[in-house]
PDB file of C-alpha atoms in Angstrom:
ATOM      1  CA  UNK G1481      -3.789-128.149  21.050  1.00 44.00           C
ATOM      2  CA  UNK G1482      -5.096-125.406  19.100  1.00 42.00           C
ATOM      3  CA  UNK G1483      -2.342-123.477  16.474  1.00 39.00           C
ATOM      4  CA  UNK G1484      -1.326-120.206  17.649  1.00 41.00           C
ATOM      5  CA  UNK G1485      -2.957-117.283  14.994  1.00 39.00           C
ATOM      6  CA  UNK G1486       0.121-115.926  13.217  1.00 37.00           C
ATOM      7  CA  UNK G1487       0.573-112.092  12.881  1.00 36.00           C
ATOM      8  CA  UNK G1488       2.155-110.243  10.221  1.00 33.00           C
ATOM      9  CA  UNK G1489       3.774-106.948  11.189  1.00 40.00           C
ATOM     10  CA  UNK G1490       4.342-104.340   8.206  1.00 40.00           C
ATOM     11  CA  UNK G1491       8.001-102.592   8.980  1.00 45.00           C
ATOM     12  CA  UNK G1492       8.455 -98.853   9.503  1.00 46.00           C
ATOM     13  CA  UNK G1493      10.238 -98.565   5.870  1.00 41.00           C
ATOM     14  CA  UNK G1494       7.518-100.849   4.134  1.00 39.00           C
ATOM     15  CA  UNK G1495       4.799 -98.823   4.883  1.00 38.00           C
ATOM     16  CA  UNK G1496       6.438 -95.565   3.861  1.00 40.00           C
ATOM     17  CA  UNK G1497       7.331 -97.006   0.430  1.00 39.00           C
ATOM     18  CA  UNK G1498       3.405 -98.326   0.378  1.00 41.00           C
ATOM     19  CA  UNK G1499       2.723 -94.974   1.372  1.00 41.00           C
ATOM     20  CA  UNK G1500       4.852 -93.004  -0.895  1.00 44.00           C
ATOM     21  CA  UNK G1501       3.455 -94.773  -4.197  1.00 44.00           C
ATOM     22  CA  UNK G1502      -0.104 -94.368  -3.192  1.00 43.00           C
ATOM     23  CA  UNK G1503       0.529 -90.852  -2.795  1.00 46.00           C
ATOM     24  CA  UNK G1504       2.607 -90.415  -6.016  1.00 49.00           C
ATOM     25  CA  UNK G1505       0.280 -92.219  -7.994  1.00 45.00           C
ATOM     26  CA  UNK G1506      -2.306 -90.162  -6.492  1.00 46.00           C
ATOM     27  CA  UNK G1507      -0.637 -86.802  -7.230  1.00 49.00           C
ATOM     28  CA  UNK G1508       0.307 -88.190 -10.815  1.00 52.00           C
ATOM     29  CA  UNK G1509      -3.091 -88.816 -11.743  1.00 48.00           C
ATOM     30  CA  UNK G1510      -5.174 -85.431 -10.302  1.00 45.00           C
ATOM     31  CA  UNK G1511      -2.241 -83.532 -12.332  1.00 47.00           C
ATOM     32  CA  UNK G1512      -3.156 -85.468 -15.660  1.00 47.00           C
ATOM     33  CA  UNK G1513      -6.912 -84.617 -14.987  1.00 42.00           C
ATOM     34  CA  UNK G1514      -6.017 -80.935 -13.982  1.00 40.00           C
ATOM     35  CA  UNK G1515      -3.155 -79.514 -16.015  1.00 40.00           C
ATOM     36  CA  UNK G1516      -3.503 -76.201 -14.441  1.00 32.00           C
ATOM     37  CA  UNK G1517      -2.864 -76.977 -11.394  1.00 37.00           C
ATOM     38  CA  UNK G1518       0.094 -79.537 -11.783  1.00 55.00           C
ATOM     39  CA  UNK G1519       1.919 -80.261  -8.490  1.00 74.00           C
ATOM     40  CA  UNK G1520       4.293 -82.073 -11.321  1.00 80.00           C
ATOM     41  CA  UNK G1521       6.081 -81.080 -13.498  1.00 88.00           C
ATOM     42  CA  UNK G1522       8.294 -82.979 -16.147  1.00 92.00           C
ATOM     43  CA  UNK G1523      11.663 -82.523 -18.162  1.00 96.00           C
ATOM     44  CA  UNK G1524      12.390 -84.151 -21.257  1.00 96.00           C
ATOM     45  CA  UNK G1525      15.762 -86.497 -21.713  1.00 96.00           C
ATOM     46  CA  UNK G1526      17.515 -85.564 -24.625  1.00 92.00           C
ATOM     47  CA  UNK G1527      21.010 -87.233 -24.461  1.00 95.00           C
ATOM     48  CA  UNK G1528      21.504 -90.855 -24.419  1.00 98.00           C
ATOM     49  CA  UNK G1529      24.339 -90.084 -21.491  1.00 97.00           C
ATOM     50  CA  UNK G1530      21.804 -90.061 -19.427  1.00 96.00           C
ATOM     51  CA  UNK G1531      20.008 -93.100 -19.015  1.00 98.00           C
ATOM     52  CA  UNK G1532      21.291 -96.280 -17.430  1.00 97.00           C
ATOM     53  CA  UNK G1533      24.125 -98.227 -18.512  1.00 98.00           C
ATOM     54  CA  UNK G1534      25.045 -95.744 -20.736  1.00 98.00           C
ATOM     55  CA  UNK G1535      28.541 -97.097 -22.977  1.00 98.00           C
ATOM     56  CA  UNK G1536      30.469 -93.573 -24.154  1.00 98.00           C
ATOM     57  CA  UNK G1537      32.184 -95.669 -26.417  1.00 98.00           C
ATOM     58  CA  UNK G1538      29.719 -96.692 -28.681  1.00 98.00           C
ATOM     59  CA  UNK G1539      26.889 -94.119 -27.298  1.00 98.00           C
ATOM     60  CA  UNK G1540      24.422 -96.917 -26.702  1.00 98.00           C
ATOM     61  CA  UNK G1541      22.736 -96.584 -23.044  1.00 98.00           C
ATOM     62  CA  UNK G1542      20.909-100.124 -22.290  1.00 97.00           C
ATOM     63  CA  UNK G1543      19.975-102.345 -22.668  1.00 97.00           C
ATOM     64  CA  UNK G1544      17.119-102.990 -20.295  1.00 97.00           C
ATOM     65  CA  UNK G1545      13.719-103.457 -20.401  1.00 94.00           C
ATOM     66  CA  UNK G1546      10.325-101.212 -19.181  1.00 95.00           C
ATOM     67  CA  UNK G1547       7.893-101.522 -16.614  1.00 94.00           C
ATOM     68  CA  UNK G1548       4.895-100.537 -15.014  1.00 93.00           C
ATOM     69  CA  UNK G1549       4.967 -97.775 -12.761  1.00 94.00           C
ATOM     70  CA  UNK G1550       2.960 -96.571  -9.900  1.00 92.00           C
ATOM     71  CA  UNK G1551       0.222 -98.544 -11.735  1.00 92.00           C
ATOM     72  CA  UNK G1552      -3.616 -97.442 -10.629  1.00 90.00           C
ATOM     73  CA  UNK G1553      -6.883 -99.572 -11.314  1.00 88.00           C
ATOM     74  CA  UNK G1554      -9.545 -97.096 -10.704  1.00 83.00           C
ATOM     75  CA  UNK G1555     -12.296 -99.831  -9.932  1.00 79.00           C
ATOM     76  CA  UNK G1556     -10.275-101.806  -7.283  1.00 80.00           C
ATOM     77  CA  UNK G1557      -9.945-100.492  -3.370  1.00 81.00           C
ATOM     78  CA  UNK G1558      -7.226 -98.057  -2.530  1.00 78.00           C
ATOM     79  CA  UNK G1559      -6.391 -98.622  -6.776  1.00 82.00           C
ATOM     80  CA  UNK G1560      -4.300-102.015  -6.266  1.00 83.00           C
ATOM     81  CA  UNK G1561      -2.953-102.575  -9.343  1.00 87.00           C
ATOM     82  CA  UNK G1562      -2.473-106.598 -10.350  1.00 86.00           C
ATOM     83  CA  UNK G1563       0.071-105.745 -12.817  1.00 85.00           C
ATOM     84  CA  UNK G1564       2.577-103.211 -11.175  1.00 90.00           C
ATOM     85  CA  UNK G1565       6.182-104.142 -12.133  1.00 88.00           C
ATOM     86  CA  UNK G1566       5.132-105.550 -15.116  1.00 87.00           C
ATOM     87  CA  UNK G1567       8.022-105.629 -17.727  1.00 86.00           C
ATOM     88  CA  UNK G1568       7.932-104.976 -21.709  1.00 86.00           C
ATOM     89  CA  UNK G1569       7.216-107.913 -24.359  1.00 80.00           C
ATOM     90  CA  UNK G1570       6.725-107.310 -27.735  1.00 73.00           C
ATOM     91  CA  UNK G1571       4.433-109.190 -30.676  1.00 66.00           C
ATOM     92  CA  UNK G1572       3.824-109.136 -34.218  1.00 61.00           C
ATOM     93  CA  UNK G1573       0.664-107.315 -35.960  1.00 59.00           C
ATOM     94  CA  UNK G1574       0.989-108.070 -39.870  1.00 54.00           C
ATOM     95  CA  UNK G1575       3.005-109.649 -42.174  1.00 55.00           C
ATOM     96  CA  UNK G1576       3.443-107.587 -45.205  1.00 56.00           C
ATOM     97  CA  UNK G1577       1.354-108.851 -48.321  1.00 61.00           C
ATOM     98  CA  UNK G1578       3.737-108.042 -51.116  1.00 61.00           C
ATOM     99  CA  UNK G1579       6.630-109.658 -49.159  1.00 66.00           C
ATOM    100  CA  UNK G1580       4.409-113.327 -47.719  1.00 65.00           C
ATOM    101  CA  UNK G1581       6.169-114.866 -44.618  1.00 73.00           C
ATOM    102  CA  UNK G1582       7.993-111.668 -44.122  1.00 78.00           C
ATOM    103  CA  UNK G1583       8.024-109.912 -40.253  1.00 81.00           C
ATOM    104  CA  UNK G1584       7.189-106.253 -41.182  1.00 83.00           C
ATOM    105  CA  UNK G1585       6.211-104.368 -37.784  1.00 86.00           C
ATOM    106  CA  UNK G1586       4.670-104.644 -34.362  1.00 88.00           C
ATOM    107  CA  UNK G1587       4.034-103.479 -31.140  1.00 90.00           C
ATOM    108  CA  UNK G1588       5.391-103.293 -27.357  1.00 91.00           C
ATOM    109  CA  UNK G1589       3.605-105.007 -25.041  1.00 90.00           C
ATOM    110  CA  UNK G1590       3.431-105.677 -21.084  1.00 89.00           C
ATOM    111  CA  UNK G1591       3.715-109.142 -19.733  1.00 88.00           C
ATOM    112  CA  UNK G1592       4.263-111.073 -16.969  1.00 82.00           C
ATOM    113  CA  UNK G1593       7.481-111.138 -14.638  1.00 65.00           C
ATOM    114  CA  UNK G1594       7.079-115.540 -14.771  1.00 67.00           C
ATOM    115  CA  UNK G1595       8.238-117.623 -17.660  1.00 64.00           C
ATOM    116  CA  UNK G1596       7.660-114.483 -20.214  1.00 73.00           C
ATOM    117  CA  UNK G1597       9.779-113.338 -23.141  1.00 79.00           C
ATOM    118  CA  UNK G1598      10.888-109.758 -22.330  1.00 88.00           C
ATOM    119  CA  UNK G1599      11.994-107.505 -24.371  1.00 91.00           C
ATOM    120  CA  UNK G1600      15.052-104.850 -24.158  1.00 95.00           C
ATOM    121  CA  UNK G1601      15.116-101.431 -25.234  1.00 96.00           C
ATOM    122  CA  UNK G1602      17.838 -99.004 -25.519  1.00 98.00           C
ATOM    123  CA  UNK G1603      18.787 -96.094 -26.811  1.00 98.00           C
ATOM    124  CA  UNK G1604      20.973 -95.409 -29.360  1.00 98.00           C
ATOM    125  CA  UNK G1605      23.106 -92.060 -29.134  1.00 98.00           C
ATOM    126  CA  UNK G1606      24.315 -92.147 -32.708  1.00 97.00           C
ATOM    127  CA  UNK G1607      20.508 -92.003 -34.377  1.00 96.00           C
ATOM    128  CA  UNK G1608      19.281 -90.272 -30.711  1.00 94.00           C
ATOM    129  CA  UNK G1609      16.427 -93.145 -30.472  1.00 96.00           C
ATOM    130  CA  UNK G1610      15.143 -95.577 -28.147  1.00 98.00           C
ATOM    131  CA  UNK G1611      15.163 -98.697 -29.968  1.00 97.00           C
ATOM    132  CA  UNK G1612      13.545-102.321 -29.209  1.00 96.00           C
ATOM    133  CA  UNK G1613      15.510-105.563 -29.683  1.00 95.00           C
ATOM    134  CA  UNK G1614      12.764-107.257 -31.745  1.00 92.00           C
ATOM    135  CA  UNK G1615      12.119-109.876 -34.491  1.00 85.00           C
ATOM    136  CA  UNK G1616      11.731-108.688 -38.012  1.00 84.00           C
ATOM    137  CA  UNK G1617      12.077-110.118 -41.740  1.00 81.00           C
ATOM    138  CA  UNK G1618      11.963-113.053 -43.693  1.00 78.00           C
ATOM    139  CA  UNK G1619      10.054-116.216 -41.985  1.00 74.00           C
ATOM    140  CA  UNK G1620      10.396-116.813 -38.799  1.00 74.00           C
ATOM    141  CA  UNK G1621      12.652-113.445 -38.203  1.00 77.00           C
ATOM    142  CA  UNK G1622      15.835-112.683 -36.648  1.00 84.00           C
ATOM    143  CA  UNK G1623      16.138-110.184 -33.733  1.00 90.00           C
ATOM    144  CA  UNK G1624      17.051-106.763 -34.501  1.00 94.00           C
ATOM    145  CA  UNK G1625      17.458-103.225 -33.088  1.00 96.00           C
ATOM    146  CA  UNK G1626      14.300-101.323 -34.134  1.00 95.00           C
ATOM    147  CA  UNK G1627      13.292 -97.443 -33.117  1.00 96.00           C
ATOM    148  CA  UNK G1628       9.869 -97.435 -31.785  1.00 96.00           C
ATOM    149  CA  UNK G1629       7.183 -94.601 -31.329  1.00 96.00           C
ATOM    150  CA  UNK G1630       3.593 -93.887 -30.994  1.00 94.00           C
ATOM    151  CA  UNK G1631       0.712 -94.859 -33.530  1.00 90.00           C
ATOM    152  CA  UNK G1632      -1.356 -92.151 -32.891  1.00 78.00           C
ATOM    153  CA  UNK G1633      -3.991 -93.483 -34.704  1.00 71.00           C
ATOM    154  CA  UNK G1634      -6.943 -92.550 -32.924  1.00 59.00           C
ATOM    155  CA  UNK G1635      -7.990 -96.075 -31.683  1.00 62.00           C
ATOM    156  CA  UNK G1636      -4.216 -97.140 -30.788  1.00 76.00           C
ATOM    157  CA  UNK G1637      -2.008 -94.778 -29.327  1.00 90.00           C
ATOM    158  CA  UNK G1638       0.303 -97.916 -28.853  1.00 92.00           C
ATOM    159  CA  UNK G1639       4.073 -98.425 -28.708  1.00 94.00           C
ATOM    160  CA  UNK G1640       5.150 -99.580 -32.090  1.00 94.00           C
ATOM    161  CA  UNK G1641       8.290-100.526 -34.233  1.00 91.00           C
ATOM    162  CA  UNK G1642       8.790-101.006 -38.227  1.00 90.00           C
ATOM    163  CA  UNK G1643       6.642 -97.823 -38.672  1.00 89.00           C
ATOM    164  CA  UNK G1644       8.496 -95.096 -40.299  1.00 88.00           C
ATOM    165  CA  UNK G1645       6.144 -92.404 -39.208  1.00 90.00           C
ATOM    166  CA  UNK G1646       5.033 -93.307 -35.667  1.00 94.00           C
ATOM    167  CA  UNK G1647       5.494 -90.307 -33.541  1.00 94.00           C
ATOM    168  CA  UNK G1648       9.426 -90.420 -31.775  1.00 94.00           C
ATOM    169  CA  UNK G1649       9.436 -91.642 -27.898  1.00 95.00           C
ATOM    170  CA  UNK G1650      11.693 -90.253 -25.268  1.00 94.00           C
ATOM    171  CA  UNK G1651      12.806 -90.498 -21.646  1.00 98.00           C
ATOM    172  CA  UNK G1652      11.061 -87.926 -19.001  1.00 98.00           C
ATOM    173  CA  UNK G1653      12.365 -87.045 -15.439  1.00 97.00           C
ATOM    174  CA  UNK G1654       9.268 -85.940 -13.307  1.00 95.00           C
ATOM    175  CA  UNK G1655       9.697 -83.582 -10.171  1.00 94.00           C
ATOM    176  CA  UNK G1656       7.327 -82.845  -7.498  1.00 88.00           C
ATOM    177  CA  UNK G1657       7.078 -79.529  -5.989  1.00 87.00           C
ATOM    178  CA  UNK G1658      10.483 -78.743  -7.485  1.00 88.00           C
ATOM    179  CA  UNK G1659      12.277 -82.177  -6.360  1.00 91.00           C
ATOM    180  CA  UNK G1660      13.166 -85.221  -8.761  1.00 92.00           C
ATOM    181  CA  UNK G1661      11.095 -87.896  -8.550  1.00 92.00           C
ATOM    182  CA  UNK G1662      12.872 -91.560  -8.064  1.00 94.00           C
ATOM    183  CA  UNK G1663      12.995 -93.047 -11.627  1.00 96.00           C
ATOM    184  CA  UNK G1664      13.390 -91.964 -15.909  1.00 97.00           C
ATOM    185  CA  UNK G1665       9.627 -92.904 -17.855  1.00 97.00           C
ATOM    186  CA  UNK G1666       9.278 -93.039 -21.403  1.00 97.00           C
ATOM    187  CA  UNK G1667       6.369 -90.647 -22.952  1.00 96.00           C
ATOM    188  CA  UNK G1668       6.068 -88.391 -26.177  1.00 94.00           C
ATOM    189  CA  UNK G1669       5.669 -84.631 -26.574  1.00 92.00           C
ATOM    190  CA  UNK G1670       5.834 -84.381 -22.788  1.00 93.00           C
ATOM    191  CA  UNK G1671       2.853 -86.701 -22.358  1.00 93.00           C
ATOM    192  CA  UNK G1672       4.058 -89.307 -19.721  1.00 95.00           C
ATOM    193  CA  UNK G1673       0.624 -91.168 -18.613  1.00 94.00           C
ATOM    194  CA  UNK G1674      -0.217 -94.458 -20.499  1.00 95.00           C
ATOM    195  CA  UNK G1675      -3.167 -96.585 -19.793  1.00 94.00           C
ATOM    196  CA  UNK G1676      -2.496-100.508 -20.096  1.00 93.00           C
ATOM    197  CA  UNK G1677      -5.469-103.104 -21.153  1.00 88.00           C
ATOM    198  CA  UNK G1678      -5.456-106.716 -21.060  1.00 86.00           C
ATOM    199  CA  UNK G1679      -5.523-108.510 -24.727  1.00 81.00           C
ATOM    200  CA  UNK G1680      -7.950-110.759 -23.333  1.00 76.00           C
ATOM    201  CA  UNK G1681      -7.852-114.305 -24.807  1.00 73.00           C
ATOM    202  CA  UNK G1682      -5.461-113.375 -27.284  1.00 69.00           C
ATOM    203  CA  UNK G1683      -1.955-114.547 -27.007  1.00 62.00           C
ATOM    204  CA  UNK G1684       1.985-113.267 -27.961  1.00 64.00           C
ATOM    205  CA  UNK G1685       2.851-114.925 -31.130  1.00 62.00           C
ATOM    206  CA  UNK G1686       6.530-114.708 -29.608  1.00 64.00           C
ATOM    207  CA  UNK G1687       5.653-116.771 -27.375  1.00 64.00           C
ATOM    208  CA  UNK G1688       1.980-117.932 -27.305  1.00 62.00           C
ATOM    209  CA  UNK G1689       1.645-116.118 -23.697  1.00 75.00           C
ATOM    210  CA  UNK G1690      -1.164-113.476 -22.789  1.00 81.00           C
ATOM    211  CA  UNK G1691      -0.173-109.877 -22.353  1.00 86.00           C
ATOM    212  CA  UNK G1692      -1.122-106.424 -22.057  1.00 89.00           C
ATOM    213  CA  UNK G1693      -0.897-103.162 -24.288  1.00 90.00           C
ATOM    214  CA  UNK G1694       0.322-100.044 -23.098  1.00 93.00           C
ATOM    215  CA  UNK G1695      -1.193 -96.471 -24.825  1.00 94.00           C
ATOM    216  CA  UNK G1696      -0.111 -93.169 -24.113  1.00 95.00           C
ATOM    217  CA  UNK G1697      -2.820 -90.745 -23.213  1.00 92.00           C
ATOM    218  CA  UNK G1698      -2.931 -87.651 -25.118  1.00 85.00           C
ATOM    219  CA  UNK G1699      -5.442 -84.297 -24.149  1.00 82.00           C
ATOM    220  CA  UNK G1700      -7.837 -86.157 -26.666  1.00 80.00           C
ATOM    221  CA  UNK G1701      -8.133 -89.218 -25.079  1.00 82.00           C
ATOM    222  CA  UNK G1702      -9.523 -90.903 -21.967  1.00 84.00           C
ATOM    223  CA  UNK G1703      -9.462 -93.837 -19.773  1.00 86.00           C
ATOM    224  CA  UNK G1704     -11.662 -97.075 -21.001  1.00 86.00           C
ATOM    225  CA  UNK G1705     -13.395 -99.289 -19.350  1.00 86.00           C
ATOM    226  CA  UNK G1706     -10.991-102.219 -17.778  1.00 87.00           C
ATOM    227  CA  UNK G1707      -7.564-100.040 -18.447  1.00 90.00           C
ATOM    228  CA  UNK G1708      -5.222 -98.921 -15.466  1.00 92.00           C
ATOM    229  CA  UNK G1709      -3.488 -95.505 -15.415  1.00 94.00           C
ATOM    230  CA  UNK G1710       0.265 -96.001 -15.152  1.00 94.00           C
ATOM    231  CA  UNK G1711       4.100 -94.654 -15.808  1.00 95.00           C
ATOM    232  CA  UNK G1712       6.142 -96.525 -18.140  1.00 96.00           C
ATOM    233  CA  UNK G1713       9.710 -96.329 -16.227  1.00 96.00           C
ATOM    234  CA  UNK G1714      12.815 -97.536 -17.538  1.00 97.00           C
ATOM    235  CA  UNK G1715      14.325-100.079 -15.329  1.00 94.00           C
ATOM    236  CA  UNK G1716      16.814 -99.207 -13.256  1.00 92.00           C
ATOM    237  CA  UNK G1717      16.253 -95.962 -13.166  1.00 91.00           C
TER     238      UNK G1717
END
């Protein structure tokens, strides 16, 4: 006897959500492309107090980790995204040459929600930055709170630590039309729209996986070939 064909039935409140991100995604990226005629708007963060898990006792708020956010892949149908909800990793880019086997800086990264290192940020009320719990010094390193900002070097853009003058990040709260938009996204100098590339072959020397780099956009730079347009939103938020 021949298998009845299954159906799958999308609820009501599913395809709203579906809908709303498509259409916020949508809005986000015609207002990065057309500044004058913003539908969005955004307002910068400037007190710890307000982002999650915030402890008034020792003015920390965290820790938790980012993640991709309303994610679009210009080249795919309807701009499915394989990486949305992607959360933050970190790895290593030099050791320094006067100091050999010592951890000296590196970046943020996004990786994979399965059998990934992730890494937590927070942000620290006291010094009024958003730090990353990373590994840094001698040999193999030991993990320690670290500000990070943006190299804007011109090829880069990306989210670093251990670099004294990389340019300060912050929290954003986006409205539309007036109204908040659900979540808090990290950006710089009220530029909140980051393209995200995969490292290709290359591999996390934290832990040997691949990953993908996260930019922020700035006026002078554009999309490349093989990025996706996202938010970087701080989870739970």
């Amino acid at each position: 006897m021949a298998k009845p064909e299954r159906s799958f039935v999308l609820s009501s409140t599913t395809i709203f959500i579906m809908l709303t991100s498509a259409v916020f995604a949508s809005l986000f990226l015609l207002a990065s492309a057309q500044p004058w005629k913003q539908s969005l708007f955004i307002e910068s963060i400037t007190d710890c107090s307000q982002l999650p898990l915030y402890n008034n006792d020792t003015k920390m708020a965290g820790p938790w980790t980012i993640k991709v956010d309303s994610c679009y892949n210009g080249t795919a149908p309807e701009g499915l995204c394989s990486i949305e909800g992607f959360e933050s990793g970190n790895d290593i880019t030099r050791q320094r040459e006067d100091r050999p086997n010592t951890i000296e800086h590196g970046f943020i990264t996004i990786v994979s929600d399965k059998n990934n290192i992730k890494t937590q940020l927070r942000c620290n009320g006291l010094l009024n930055t958003i730090e990353a719990y990373v590994l840094s010094g001698p040999g193999d390193g030991a993990l320690d709170w670290h500000a990070v900002g943006i190299d804007h070097h011109p090829s880069t853009g990306r989210l670093v630590w251990g670099k004294p003058d990389a340019e300060p990040v912050q929290a954003y709260r986006h409205y539309h039309h007036g109204e908040p938009v659900d979540g808090l996204f990290l950006g710089s100098n009220n530029q909140t729209s980051w393209s995200v590339h995969s490292a290709g072959r290359d591999v996390s020397i934290t832990d040997m996986k691949p990953y993908w780099v996260p930019r922020l956009m700035i006026p002078e730079t554009s999309i490349r070939e093989n990025e996706f347009r996202t938010l970087i939103r701080i989870d739970g938020s």
